[in-house]
Every structure is written in C-alpha cells, then in structure tokens.
PDB file of C-alpha atoms in Angstrom:
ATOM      1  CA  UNK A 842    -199.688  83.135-166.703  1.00 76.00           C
ATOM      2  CA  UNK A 843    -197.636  83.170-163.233  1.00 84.00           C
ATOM      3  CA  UNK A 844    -194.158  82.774-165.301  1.00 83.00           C
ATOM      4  CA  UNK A 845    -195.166  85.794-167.480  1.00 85.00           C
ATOM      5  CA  UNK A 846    -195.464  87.690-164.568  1.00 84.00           C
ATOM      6  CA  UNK A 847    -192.507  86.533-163.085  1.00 84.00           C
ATOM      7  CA  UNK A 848    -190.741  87.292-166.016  1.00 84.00           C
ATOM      8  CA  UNK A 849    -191.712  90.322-166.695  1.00 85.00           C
ATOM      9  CA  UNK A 850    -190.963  91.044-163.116  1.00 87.00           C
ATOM     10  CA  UNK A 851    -187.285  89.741-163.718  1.00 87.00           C
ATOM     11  CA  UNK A 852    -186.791  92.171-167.073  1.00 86.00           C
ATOM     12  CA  UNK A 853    -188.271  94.832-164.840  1.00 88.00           C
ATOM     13  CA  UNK A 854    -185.785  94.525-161.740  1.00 88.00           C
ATOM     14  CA  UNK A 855    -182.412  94.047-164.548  1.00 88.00           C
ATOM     15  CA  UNK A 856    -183.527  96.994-166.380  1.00 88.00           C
ATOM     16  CA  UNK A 857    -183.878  99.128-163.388  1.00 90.00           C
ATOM     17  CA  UNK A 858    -180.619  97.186-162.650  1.00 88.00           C
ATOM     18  CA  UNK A 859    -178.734  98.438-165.942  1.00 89.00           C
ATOM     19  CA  UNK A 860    -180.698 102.148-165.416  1.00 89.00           C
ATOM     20  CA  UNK A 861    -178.845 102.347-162.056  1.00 89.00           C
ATOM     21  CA  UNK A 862    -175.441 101.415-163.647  1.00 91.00           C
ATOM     22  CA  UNK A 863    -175.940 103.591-166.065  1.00 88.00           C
ATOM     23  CA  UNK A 864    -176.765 106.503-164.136  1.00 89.00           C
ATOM     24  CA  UNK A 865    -173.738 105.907-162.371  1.00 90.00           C
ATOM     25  CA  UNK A 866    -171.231 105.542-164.595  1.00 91.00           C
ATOM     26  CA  UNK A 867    -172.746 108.833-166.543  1.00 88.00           C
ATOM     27  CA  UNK A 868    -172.091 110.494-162.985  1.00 88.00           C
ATOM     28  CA  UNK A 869    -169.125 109.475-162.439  1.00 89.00           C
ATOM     29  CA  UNK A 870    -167.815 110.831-165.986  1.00 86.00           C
ATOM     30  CA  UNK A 871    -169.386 113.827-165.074  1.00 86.00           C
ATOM     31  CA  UNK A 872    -167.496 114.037-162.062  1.00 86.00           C
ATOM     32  CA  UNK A 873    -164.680 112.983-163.747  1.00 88.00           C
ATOM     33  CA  UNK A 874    -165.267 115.875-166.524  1.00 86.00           C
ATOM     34  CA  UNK A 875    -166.171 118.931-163.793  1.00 85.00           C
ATOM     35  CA  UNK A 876    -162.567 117.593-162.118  1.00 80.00           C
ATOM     36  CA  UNK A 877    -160.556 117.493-165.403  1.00 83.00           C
ATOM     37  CA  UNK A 878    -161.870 121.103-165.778  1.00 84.00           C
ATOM     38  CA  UNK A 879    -161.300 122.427-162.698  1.00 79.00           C
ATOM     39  CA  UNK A 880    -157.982 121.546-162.848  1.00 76.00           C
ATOM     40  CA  UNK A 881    -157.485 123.159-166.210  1.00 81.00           C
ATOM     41  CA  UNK A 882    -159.111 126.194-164.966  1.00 80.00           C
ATOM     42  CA  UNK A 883    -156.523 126.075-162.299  1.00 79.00           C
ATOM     43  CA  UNK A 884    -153.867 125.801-164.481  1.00 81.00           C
ATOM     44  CA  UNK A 885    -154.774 128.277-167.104  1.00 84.00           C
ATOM     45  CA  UNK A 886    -154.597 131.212-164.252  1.00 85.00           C
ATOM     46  CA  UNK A 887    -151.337 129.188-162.791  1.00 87.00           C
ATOM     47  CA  UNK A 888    -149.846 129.695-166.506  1.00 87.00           C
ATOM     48  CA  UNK A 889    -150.633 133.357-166.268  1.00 90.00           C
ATOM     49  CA  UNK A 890    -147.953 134.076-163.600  1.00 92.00           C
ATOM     50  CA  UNK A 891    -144.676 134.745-164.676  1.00 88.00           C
ATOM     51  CA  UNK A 892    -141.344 135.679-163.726  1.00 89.00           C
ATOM     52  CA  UNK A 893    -137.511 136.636-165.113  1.00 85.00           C
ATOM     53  CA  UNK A 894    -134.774 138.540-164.313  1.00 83.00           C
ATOM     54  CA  UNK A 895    -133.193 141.870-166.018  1.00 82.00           C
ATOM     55  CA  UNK A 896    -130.210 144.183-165.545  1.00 81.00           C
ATOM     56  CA  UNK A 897    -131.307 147.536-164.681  1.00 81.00           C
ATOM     57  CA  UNK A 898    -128.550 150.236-164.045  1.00 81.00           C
ATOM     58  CA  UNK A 899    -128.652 152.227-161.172  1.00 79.00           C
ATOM     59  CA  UNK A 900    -127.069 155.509-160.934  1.00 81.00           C
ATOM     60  CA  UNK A 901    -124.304 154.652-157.864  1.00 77.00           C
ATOM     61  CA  UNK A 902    -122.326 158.256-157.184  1.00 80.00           C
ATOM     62  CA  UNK A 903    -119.627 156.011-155.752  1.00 83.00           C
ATOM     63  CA  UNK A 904    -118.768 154.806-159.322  1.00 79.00           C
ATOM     64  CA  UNK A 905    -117.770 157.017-162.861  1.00 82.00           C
ATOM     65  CA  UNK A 906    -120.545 154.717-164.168  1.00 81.00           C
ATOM     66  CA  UNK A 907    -124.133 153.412-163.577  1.00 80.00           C
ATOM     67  CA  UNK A 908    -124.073 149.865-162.135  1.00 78.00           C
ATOM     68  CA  UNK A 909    -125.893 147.114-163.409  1.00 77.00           C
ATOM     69  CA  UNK A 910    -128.378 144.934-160.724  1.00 78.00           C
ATOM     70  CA  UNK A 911    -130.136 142.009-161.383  1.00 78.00           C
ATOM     71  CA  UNK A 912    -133.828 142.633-160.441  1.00 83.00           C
ATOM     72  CA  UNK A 913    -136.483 140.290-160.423  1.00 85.00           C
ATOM     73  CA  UNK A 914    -140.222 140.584-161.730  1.00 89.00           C
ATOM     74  CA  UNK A 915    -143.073 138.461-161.670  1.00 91.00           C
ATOM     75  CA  UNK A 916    -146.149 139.575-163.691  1.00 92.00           C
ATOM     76  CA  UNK A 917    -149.583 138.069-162.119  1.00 93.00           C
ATOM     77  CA  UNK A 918    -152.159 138.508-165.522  1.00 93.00           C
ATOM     78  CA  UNK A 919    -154.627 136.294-163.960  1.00 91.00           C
ATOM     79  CA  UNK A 920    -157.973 137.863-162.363  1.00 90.00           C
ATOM     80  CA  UNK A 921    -157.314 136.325-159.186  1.00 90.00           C
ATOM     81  CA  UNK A 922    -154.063 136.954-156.735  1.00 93.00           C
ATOM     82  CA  UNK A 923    -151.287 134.688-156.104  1.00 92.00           C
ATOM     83  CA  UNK A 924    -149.751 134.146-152.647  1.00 93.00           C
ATOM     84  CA  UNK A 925    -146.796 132.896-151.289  1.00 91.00           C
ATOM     85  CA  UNK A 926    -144.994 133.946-154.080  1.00 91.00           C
ATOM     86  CA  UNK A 927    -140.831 133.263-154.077  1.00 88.00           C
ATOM     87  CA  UNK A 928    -138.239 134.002-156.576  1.00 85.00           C
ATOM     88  CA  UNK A 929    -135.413 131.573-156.794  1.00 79.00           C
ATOM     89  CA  UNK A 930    -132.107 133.017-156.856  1.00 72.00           C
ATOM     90  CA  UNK A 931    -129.499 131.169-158.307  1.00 62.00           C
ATOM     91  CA  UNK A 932    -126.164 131.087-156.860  1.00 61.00           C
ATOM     92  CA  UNK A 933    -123.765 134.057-158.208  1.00 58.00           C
ATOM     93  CA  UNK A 934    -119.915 134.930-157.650  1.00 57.00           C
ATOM     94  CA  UNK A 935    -119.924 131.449-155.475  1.00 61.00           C
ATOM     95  CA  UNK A 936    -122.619 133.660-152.622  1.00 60.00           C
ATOM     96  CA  UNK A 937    -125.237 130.720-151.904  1.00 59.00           C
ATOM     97  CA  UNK A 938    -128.756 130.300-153.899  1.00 64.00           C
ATOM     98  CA  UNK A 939    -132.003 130.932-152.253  1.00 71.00           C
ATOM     99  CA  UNK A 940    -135.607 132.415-152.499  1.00 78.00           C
ATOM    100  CA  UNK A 941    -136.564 135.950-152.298  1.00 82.00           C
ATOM    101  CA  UNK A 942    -140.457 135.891-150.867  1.00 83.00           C
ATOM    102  CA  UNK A 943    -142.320 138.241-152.353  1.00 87.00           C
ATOM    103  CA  UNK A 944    -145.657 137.283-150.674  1.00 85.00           C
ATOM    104  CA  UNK A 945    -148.532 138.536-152.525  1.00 90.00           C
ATOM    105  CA  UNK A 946    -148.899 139.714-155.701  1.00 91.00           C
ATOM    106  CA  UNK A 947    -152.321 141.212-157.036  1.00 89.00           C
ATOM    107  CA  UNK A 948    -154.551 140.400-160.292  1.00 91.00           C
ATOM    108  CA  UNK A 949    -153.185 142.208-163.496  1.00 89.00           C
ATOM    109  CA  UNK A 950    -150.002 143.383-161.316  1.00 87.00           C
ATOM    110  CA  UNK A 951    -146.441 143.406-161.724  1.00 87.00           C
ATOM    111  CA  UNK A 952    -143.961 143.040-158.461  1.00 86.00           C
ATOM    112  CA  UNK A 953    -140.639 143.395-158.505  1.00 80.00           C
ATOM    113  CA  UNK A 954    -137.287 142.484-155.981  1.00 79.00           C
ATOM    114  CA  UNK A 955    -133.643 143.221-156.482  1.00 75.00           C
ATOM    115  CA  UNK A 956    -131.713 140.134-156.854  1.00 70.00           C
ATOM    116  CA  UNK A 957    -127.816 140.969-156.935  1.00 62.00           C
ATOM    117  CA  UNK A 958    -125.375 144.491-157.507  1.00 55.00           C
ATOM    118  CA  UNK A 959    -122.945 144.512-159.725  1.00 50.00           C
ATOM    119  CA  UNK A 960    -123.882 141.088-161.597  1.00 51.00           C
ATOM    120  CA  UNK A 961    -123.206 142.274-164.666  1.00 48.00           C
ATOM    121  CA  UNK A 962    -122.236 140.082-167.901  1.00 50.00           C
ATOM    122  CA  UNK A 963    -123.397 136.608-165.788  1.00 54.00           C
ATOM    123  CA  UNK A 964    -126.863 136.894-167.372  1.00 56.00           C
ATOM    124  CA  UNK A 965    -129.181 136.468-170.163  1.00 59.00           C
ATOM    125  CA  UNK A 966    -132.093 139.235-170.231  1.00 63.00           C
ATOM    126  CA  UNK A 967    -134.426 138.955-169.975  1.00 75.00           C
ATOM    127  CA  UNK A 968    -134.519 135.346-169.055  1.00 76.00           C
ATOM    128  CA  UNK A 969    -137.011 132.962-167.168  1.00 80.00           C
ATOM    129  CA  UNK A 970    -136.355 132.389-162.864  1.00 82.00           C
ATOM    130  CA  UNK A 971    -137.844 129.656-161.275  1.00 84.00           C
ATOM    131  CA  UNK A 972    -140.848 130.952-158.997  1.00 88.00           C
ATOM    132  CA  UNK A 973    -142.636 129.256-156.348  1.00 89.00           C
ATOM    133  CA  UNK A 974    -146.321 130.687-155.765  1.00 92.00           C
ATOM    134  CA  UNK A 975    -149.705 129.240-154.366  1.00 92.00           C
ATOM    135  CA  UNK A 976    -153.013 130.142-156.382  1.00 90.00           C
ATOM    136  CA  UNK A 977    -156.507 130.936-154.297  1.00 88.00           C
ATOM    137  CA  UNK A 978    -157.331 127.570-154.312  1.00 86.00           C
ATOM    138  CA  UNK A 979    -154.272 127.090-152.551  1.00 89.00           C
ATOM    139  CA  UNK A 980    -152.584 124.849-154.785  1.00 90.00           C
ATOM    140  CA  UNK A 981    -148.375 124.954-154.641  1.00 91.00           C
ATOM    141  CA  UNK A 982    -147.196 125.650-158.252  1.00 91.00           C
ATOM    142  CA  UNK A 983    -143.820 126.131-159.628  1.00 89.00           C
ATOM    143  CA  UNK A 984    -142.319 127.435-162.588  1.00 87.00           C
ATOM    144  CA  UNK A 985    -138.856 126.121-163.484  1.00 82.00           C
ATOM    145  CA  UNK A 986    -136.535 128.325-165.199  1.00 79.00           C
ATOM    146  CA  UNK A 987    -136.894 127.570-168.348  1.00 80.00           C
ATOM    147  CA  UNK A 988    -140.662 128.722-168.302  1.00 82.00           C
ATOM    148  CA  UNK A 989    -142.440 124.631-167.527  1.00 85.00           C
ATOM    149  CA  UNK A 990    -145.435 125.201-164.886  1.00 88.00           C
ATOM    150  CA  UNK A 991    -145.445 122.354-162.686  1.00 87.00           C
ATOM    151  CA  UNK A 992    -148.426 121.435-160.167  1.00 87.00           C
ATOM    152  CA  UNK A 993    -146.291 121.086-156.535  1.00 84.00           C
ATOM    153  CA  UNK A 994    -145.599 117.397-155.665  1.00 81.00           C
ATOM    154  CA  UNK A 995    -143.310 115.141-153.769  1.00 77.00           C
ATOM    155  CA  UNK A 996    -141.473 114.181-156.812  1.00 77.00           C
ATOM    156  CA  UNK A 997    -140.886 118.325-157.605  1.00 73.00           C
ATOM    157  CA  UNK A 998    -139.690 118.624-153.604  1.00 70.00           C
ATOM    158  CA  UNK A 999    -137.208 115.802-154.183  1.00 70.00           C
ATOM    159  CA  UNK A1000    -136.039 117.121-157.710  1.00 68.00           C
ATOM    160  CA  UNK A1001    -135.855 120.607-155.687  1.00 64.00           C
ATOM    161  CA  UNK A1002    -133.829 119.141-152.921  1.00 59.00           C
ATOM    162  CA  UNK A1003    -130.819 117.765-154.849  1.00 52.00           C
ATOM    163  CA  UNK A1004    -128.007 119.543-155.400  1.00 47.00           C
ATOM    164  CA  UNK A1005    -129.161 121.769-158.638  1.00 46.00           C
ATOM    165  CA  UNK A1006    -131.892 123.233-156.729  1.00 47.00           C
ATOM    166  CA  UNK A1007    -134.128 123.416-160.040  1.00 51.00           C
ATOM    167  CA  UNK A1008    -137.021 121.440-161.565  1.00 55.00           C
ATOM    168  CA  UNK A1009    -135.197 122.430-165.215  1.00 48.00           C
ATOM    169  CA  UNK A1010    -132.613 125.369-164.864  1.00 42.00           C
ATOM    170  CA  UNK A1011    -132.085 127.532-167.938  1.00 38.00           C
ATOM    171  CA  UNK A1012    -128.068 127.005-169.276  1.00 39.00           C
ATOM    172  CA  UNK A1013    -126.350 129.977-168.477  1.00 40.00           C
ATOM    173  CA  UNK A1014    -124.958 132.623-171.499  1.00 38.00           C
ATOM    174  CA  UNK A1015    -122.242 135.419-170.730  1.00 37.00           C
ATOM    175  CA  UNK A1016    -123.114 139.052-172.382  1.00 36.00           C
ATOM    176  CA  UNK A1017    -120.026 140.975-173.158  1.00 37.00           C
ATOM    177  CA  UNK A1018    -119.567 143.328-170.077  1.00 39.00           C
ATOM    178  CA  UNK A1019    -120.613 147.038-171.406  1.00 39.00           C
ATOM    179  CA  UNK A1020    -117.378 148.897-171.542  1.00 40.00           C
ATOM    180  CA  UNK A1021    -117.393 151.630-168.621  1.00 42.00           C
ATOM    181  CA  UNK A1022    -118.390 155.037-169.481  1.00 39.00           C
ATOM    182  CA  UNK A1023    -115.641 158.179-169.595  1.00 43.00           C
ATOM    183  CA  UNK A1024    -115.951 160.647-167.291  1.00 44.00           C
ATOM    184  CA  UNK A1025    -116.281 163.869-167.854  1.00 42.00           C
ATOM    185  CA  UNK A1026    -114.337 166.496-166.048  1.00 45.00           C
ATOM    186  CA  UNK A1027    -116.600 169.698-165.462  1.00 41.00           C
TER     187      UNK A1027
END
C-alpha cells in the first residue's frame, strides 16, 4: 500500500513538473508572439513615412526664365509623429552630401525643405531620398533611397559611414534640360 502512495506521489510531483514546463514554454511563446507584434506594429507606422525629391520652378526675376530647385518632402501617414527626421542630400555639382534636419513632422502631415537651385536635368522626379527619422517609441529607422525601410543598427552606421554614404542609393538618370523660355519684350 506504501509504494502506491509513493507512486502516486511521484506521478503527482512529474505532472506538476511537466504543468510547470508547460506553462512556461506557452509564456514564453506568448512573449515571443506580443514581441514579434510589437515590432510589426512598429514597422507598419515606420513604413508609412516617406520621402523624395522634385523640381519645382521658382519664379527668379534675375533670370528670363523660372528656375528649377530640388525640394525635398517627406509625407508622415502614420497616426503618430516622427522625430528627428533628416533628409539625405546627395552630393551635386561636386558641393559635399549631407542631411537636412527637418525635426518633427506631425501625423497625416507633409513637410517639406529645399535641397539645391538650379539642379536642373541631374534628377529623376519624383524619386525616393534616403531619410533618417526616429518613431515615438524612439526607435532609429532609415529609409534608403531606393524606398527599403531599415530598423537602425551598427551594421546600417557602418554601411552609412563608407564612402557612398547610402544603405542602397537609387542609380542616377539625366532628364533633358527644359529648353529656356523666350522673352517677351513689352
């Protein structure tokens, strides 16, 4: 009689043995799960943030003809505001590359900077900058210019640092300069 009771005590201490595992391992998964989707959740507003580059003319009384300037926009269609937000500018007419800080651009908001005069037939509108921006959560993101979102991390500083300056840079196309207009005498 003792060594059913000792066995039954056995069975009961291994199956409260396997419960616990159990109830870890679902935890854990769990865990695992809320993490995976937090970090989509992150990245679906991260992949709402965009930014490119357009010629706009500007009327310049200087000149018989309206200029054209690259501007820069980024477009925030997320419902949450993006800080530290930078537009890379890639070098032009040999002047060096660097980032334009926008800072802060709002929820369902557009922001725009001026990026060069006179630029021209050197690019493809509208076409895809890189952008550096942090979310509310405060994670670094960075969208290369060809459109990629990348999460910020050592490897994307080091790819940054080397002499391209780019996670992925978009190839460059020439459009035909636009032929100046005449000007009329009054």
């Amino acid at each position: 009689m003792e060594e059913i009771n000792v066995l039954a005590s056995s069975l009961s201490a291994l199956a409260t043995a396997g419960a616990l595992w159990v109830g870890i391992r679902v935890l854990r998964n769990d865990h695992r799960a809320n993490a995976e989707r937090l970090v989509e959740e992150r990245r679906k507003y991260a992949g709402m943030v965009s930014a490119w580059g357009e010629l706009v003319e500007v009327l310049d009384h200087s000149m018989p003809y309206p200029r054209q300037d690259l501007t820069y926009f980024v477009q925030n269609n997320s419902d949450s505001p993006v800080f530290e937000v930078a537009v890379y500018m890639p070098e032009t007419y040999g002047e060096p590359r660097g980032n334009i800080a926008i800072g802060m651009v709002a929820p369902q908001s557009k922001a725009n900077c001026l990026g060069g005069h006179g630029i021209g037939g050197e690019f493809l509108q509208p076409a895809p900058v890189p952008i550096f921006f942090s979310d509310v959560a405060g994670v670094r993101w960075v969208r290369d210019g060809r459109g990629t979102l990348y999460e910020w991390t050592e490897d994307i500083e080091r790819r940054l640092s080397d002499e391209s300056g780019v996670v992925g840079d978009a190839p460059r196309t020439t459009l035909p300069r636009r032929a100046p207009s005449p000007q009329l005498d009054s």
